[in-house]
């Protein structure tokens, strides 16, 4: 029997407890021995919940019990999760987490400690919830040079943008609904400003390109400025606006960014609606691959964490190889990154042509004082140089 402990009995922690209990027999067969949850750490009481039998309020119960070989960290945030994770690893326990904030901030260091202690620090659930994208980048696609990663990695913003597009809702109403449905983070800023997606693409890109990409260096724009007029233009262009977390490995260098982008019908991410997540990975041998599913929610996220628990149980005294090196990746300056841009322009077509060359105007009867057009693919710095005060807004095209 392998003993495990869960730190944090919130949405994800309770889901992990449920999956490990519900599928106990199946997991025993797959691992070759039973995985028993010996402790669940939480400051709260849960009267009537089966967790009561194993509930503790003291981290030391877990830390000082040599029987506990695997610790699940589903507390979220940096404190006290960083301290607890570090101490658990140093005590020779494997740690499995869903905590993208902690992985993005301290993942390199925690993986290094795990390696020194011959255990594993696993974080499948930190990106894309139940979608096994970490395994894909850390293992299945390691024979490929990864050229690009384009992800819809935040369910809340995808839900909001889908509602705005399909139901004609305003941003604020769609956000309230997402919060009521439990999709948004406690602090919705992390979702709508793109910070959550930023941490996730930093983690995925670090694994994809093999050097550490700090989320602090990833250019990040949220969706708060997207309005009904943008949606109307998107419809006219037969495109959708999505918050994309993207990175690319080009001859000029590696870039990464989070920003609302227009996605056309030929793009595999076009049909990813509502709270669902998807990640499009292009490898130089495999070509395009798409990974799609529930990016949040108790059981989908718990499925990923519990899968890590099983991996940890199968590799109790052996660190699984990973290509995430501590060396810092120097990202290309944003100015050098190239995209086509959709531009809303409050001027004449001649003025637009003088700045951007040949353009095809898109006009909406509801917006008589402006029109839209798509630029050729150009570097951000060239766009900035061409843009005049006639540019009302620009949205990149994926
Ligand atoms: N708030 C996140 C989302 C939860 O909406 O995707 C999962 O990380």
XYZ file of C-alpha atoms and ligand atoms in Angstrom:
406
model
C 0.000 0.000 0.000
C 1.178 3.524 -0.849
C 0.017 6.288 1.487
C -0.812 9.718 0.129
C -1.915 13.026 1.625
C -3.942 15.837 0.077
C -3.248 19.433 1.084
C -6.295 21.623 0.418
C -9.848 20.245 0.329
C -11.330 22.762 -2.076
C -12.849 22.055 -5.494
C -9.807 20.213 -6.865
C -8.634 18.564 -3.621
C -12.114 17.158 -2.963
C -12.168 15.936 -6.574
C -8.842 14.111 -6.097
C -10.163 12.509 -2.896
C -13.255 11.404 -4.811
C -11.372 9.999 -7.828
C -8.879 8.076 -5.653
C -11.776 6.661 -3.596
C -14.210 6.035 -6.466
C -11.578 4.307 -8.653
C -9.625 2.683 -5.807
C -9.873 -0.889 -7.184
C -8.987 0.103 -10.728
C -6.033 2.151 -9.499
C -4.854 -0.738 -7.276
C -4.801 -2.999 -10.328
C -2.950 -0.431 -12.416
C -0.340 0.463 -9.812
C -0.012 -3.031 -8.387
C -0.841 -1.823 -4.884
C -3.470 0.303 -3.220
C -3.133 4.083 -2.945
C -4.639 5.152 0.350
C -5.328 8.758 1.300
C -4.040 8.856 4.882
C -4.450 12.596 5.511
C -6.324 15.543 4.088
C -5.026 18.888 5.301
C -7.407 21.825 5.530
C -8.051 24.530 8.103
C -11.803 24.025 7.832
C -14.093 21.318 9.253
C -16.335 19.275 6.954
C -19.056 17.793 9.180
C -20.749 14.788 7.582
C -18.161 14.520 4.775
C -16.243 11.207 4.543
C -13.034 13.266 4.621
C -13.560 13.807 8.387
C -11.913 10.436 9.143
C -8.590 11.562 7.636
C -8.813 15.325 8.198
C -5.905 17.111 9.854
C -5.201 20.780 10.471
C -1.475 20.276 10.983
C 0.974 19.978 8.063
C 3.487 18.312 10.410
C 1.267 15.217 10.589
C 1.986 14.727 6.889
C 5.592 15.866 6.915
C 6.637 13.698 9.847
C 4.851 10.538 8.743
C 7.399 8.405 6.843
C 4.524 6.309 5.572
C 3.316 9.183 3.351
C 5.161 8.906 0.050
C 2.992 11.151 -2.142
C 1.604 14.578 -1.315
C -1.073 16.280 -3.419
C -0.958 20.079 -3.285
C -4.298 21.583 -4.257
C -4.179 24.652 -2.033
C -3.442 27.150 -4.791
C -1.523 30.406 -4.384
C 2.092 30.695 -3.280
C 1.766 30.683 0.488
C 1.934 28.332 2.268
C 1.975 25.980 -0.732
C 5.591 26.825 -1.707
C 6.919 26.198 1.789
C 4.882 22.995 2.264
C 5.850 21.642 -1.173
C 9.534 22.331 -0.621
C 9.543 20.681 2.787
C 7.620 17.655 1.502
C 10.108 17.194 -1.380
C 13.091 17.661 0.936
C 11.577 14.969 3.158
C 11.683 12.622 0.135
C 7.984 12.725 -0.735
C 6.685 13.103 -4.290
C 4.394 16.100 -4.829
C 1.586 16.330 -7.413
C -0.069 19.689 -7.935
C -2.689 21.637 -9.859
C -1.129 24.946 -8.776
C -0.104 26.840 -11.943
C 0.915 29.911 -9.966
C 3.420 27.921 -7.917
C 4.707 25.908 -10.899
C 5.210 29.067 -12.984
C 6.993 30.850 -10.115
C 9.044 28.056 -8.525
C 8.613 24.983 -10.771
C 12.261 24.850 -11.873
C 13.561 24.951 -8.314
C 10.998 22.425 -7.063
C 11.788 20.005 -9.919
C 15.483 20.367 -9.073
C 14.856 19.539 -5.399
C 12.729 16.563 -6.464
C 15.600 15.340 -8.647
C 18.118 15.663 -5.819
C 15.803 13.629 -3.614
C 15.008 10.987 -6.294
C 11.314 11.807 -6.229
C 8.950 13.588 -8.607
C 7.288 16.985 -8.740
C 4.379 16.549 -11.149
C 1.965 19.212 -12.372
C -0.210 17.802 -15.155
C -3.274 19.638 -13.814
C -1.576 23.048 -13.825
C -2.349 23.674 -17.527
C -5.495 22.719 -19.390
C -7.194 21.001 -16.405
C -7.989 17.449 -17.486
C -6.184 17.686 -20.849
C -2.922 15.709 -20.532
C -0.832 18.355 -22.279
C 2.113 18.294 -19.853
C 2.716 14.607 -20.577
C 2.533 15.396 -24.283
C 5.249 18.039 -24.090
C 7.329 16.348 -21.390
C 7.244 12.897 -22.924
C 5.157 11.984 -25.989
C 6.445 14.736 -28.307
C 10.047 14.857 -27.081
C 11.291 13.469 -30.415
C 9.985 16.591 -32.181
C 11.302 20.087 -32.332
C 8.242 22.056 -31.242
C 7.606 25.011 -33.585
C 4.586 26.523 -31.876
C 2.029 26.179 -29.118
C -1.322 27.976 -29.420
C -3.707 27.491 -26.542
C -7.121 28.454 -25.329
C -6.016 27.952 -21.758
C -8.552 29.897 -19.764
C -12.123 28.623 -19.645
C -13.567 31.727 -18.003
C -12.479 34.108 -20.747
C -13.432 31.632 -23.473
C -16.887 31.387 -21.910
C -17.180 35.188 -21.730
C -16.037 35.676 -25.348
C -18.379 32.915 -26.571
C -21.316 34.525 -24.747
C -20.436 37.939 -26.169
C -20.209 36.532 -29.684
C -23.159 34.117 -29.680
C -25.590 35.826 -27.318
C -24.637 39.457 -27.904
C -23.865 39.952 -24.199
C -21.761 42.762 -22.832
C -18.473 41.860 -21.167
C -19.614 42.728 -17.614
C -22.793 40.580 -17.854
C -20.926 37.607 -19.282
C -18.304 37.881 -16.506
C -20.987 37.920 -13.795
C -22.531 34.810 -15.297
C -19.147 33.042 -15.482
C -18.591 33.851 -11.800
C -22.059 32.611 -10.848
C -21.321 29.335 -12.653
C -18.086 28.979 -10.673
C -15.712 29.269 -13.654
C -13.922 32.469 -12.707
C -11.109 32.603 -10.147
C -11.826 34.232 -6.762
C -10.203 37.287 -8.210
C -11.546 37.470 -11.793
C -8.692 39.819 -12.743
C -6.386 36.806 -13.037
C -8.651 35.414 -15.757
C -9.791 38.515 -17.632
C -6.403 40.264 -17.585
C -4.768 37.119 -18.988
C -2.514 36.426 -15.989
C -3.815 32.873 -15.529
C -3.239 32.035 -19.212
C 0.163 33.738 -19.004
C 1.368 31.372 -16.290
C 0.065 28.386 -18.230
C 1.781 29.304 -21.521
C 5.022 30.029 -19.632
C 4.909 26.480 -18.216
C 3.994 24.844 -21.547
C 6.597 26.836 -23.473
C 9.328 26.015 -20.939
C 8.613 22.322 -21.540
C 8.226 22.752 -25.305
C 11.493 24.642 -25.860
C 13.558 23.194 -22.995
C 14.615 26.352 -21.161
C 12.880 28.231 -18.383
C 10.482 30.910 -19.599
C 9.536 33.277 -16.830
C 5.874 34.288 -16.968
C 7.041 37.793 -16.061
C 8.610 38.105 -19.521
C 5.504 37.017 -21.427
C 3.662 39.966 -22.987
C 0.096 39.733 -21.681
C -3.098 41.497 -22.731
C -6.522 40.575 -21.358
C -10.017 40.779 -22.815
C -11.456 43.719 -20.873
C -11.199 46.062 -23.865
C -13.075 43.754 -26.256
C -16.487 45.198 -27.047
C -19.619 44.558 -29.065
C -18.234 46.372 -32.128
C -15.175 44.067 -32.187
C -17.535 41.104 -32.086
C -19.573 42.522 -34.970
C -16.419 42.917 -37.082
C -15.330 39.378 -36.151
C -18.676 38.064 -37.396
C -18.350 40.031 -40.638
C -14.900 38.478 -41.133
C -16.300 35.002 -40.306
C -13.843 34.786 -37.455
C -14.013 34.497 -33.651
C -12.154 36.425 -30.982
C -10.355 34.168 -28.515
C -7.870 34.839 -25.724
C -4.873 32.962 -27.078
C -1.849 31.990 -25.062
C 0.727 31.369 -27.733
C 4.422 30.854 -28.317
C 6.621 30.099 -31.273
C 10.126 28.860 -31.951
C 11.277 30.697 -35.082
C 14.566 31.273 -36.889
C 14.649 34.709 -35.207
C 14.087 33.284 -31.715
C 11.385 32.215 -29.301
C 8.398 34.442 -28.601
C 5.461 34.078 -26.229
C 2.380 36.190 -25.604
C -1.168 36.215 -24.316
C -3.635 38.401 -26.194
C -7.124 38.389 -27.678
C -6.750 37.246 -31.270
C -9.002 36.670 -34.243
C -9.219 33.020 -35.224
C -10.412 31.960 -38.679
C -12.500 28.922 -39.570
C -9.520 26.969 -40.858
C -7.770 27.265 -37.503
C -8.393 24.162 -35.383
C -9.108 26.375 -32.374
C -12.088 28.021 -34.122
C -14.626 25.519 -32.775
C -13.438 25.631 -29.179
C -16.363 27.341 -27.463
C -17.556 27.945 -23.910
C -15.415 26.835 -20.971
C -13.523 24.253 -22.977
C -9.772 24.486 -23.484
C -7.626 23.318 -26.393
C -3.962 23.385 -27.227
C -2.644 23.226 -30.774
C 0.959 22.042 -30.862
C 3.028 21.954 -34.045
C 6.071 19.709 -34.111
C 8.573 19.465 -36.955
C 7.916 15.752 -37.397
C 4.340 15.268 -36.212
C 2.854 18.450 -37.751
C -0.310 19.820 -36.152
C -1.744 18.090 -33.074
C -4.778 19.283 -31.131
C -5.567 18.507 -27.498
C -9.086 19.382 -26.388
C -11.187 18.997 -23.255
C -12.214 20.386 -19.891
C -9.697 22.944 -18.714
C -11.212 23.363 -15.271
C -13.727 21.803 -12.900
C -13.400 19.441 -9.984
C -13.307 15.983 -11.581
C -11.496 16.811 -14.864
C -8.715 18.579 -12.942
C -8.711 15.822 -10.325
C -8.315 13.252 -13.103
C -5.034 14.906 -14.094
C -3.800 15.154 -10.491
C -4.775 11.541 -9.734
C -2.993 10.425 -12.929
C 0.128 12.107 -11.547
C -0.376 10.331 -8.223
C -0.360 7.026 -10.102
C 2.798 8.025 -12.023
C 4.432 9.016 -8.735
C 3.444 5.676 -7.181
C 4.959 3.845 -10.147
C 8.203 5.813 -9.803
C 8.574 6.093 -6.040
C 12.363 6.279 -5.877
C 13.135 7.402 -9.408
C 12.817 10.868 -10.898
C 11.231 10.846 -14.331
C 13.281 12.672 -16.952
C 12.200 16.148 -18.037
C 13.633 18.652 -20.454
C 12.792 21.767 -18.417
C 16.216 23.254 -17.747
C 16.827 26.022 -15.213
C 18.615 28.119 -17.837
C 16.556 31.231 -18.642
C 15.182 31.530 -22.177
C 15.745 34.947 -23.664
C 12.533 35.756 -25.490
C 12.448 37.794 -28.700
C 11.486 41.413 -28.057
C 7.775 41.892 -28.673
C 8.633 44.436 -31.381
C 10.091 41.672 -33.563
C 7.113 39.296 -33.285
C 5.046 39.071 -36.483
C 1.296 38.799 -36.958
C -1.358 40.110 -39.321
C -3.524 42.702 -37.575
C -7.199 43.542 -37.837
C -7.504 47.321 -37.605
C -10.500 49.514 -36.812
C -9.808 52.796 -38.555
C -11.584 56.146 -38.161
C -10.294 57.898 -41.295
C -10.394 57.642 -45.060
C -9.427 54.616 -47.122
C -6.662 56.751 -48.686
C -5.201 57.436 -45.247
C -5.346 53.724 -44.408
C -3.615 52.838 -47.704
C -0.966 55.477 -47.114
C -0.108 53.796 -43.812
C -0.651 50.106 -44.520
C -0.619 49.648 -48.316
C -3.410 47.877 -50.166
C -6.385 47.095 -47.891
C -9.912 45.703 -48.298
C -12.330 47.723 -46.156
C -15.013 46.004 -44.058
C -17.882 48.340 -43.236
C -20.634 47.887 -40.640
C -23.810 49.987 -41.056
C -23.920 50.466 -37.267
C -20.453 52.150 -37.306
C -20.593 54.836 -40.025
C -17.540 56.720 -38.729
C -15.045 53.919 -39.152
C -14.193 50.784 -41.104
C -12.024 47.741 -40.567
C -9.308 45.986 -42.556
C -6.660 43.302 -42.213
C -2.980 44.134 -42.637
C -0.374 41.815 -44.131
C 1.793 39.874 -41.672
C 4.110 42.443 -40.134
C 6.373 42.930 -37.114
C 4.864 44.704 -34.119
C 7.383 47.520 -34.524
C 6.351 48.036 -38.159
C 2.708 48.098 -37.127
C 3.474 50.708 -34.457
C 5.399 52.799 -36.995
C 2.508 52.675 -39.492
C -0.295 53.299 -36.997
C -1.615 56.855 -36.740
C -4.206 58.316 -34.386
C -6.825 57.127 -36.913
C -6.356 53.580 -35.564
C -9.215 52.979 -33.109
C -8.098 49.490 -32.165
C -6.036 46.592 -33.412
C -6.516 42.867 -32.781
C -3.907 40.345 -33.846
C -4.845 37.506 -36.148
C -3.733 34.022 -35.101
N -9.983 30.114 -13.883
C -9.352 29.075 -14.621
C -10.036 29.009 -15.975
C -9.450 27.779 -13.868
O -11.047 29.683 -16.163
O -9.563 28.329 -16.875
C -8.566 26.676 -14.370
O -7.207 26.980 -14.276
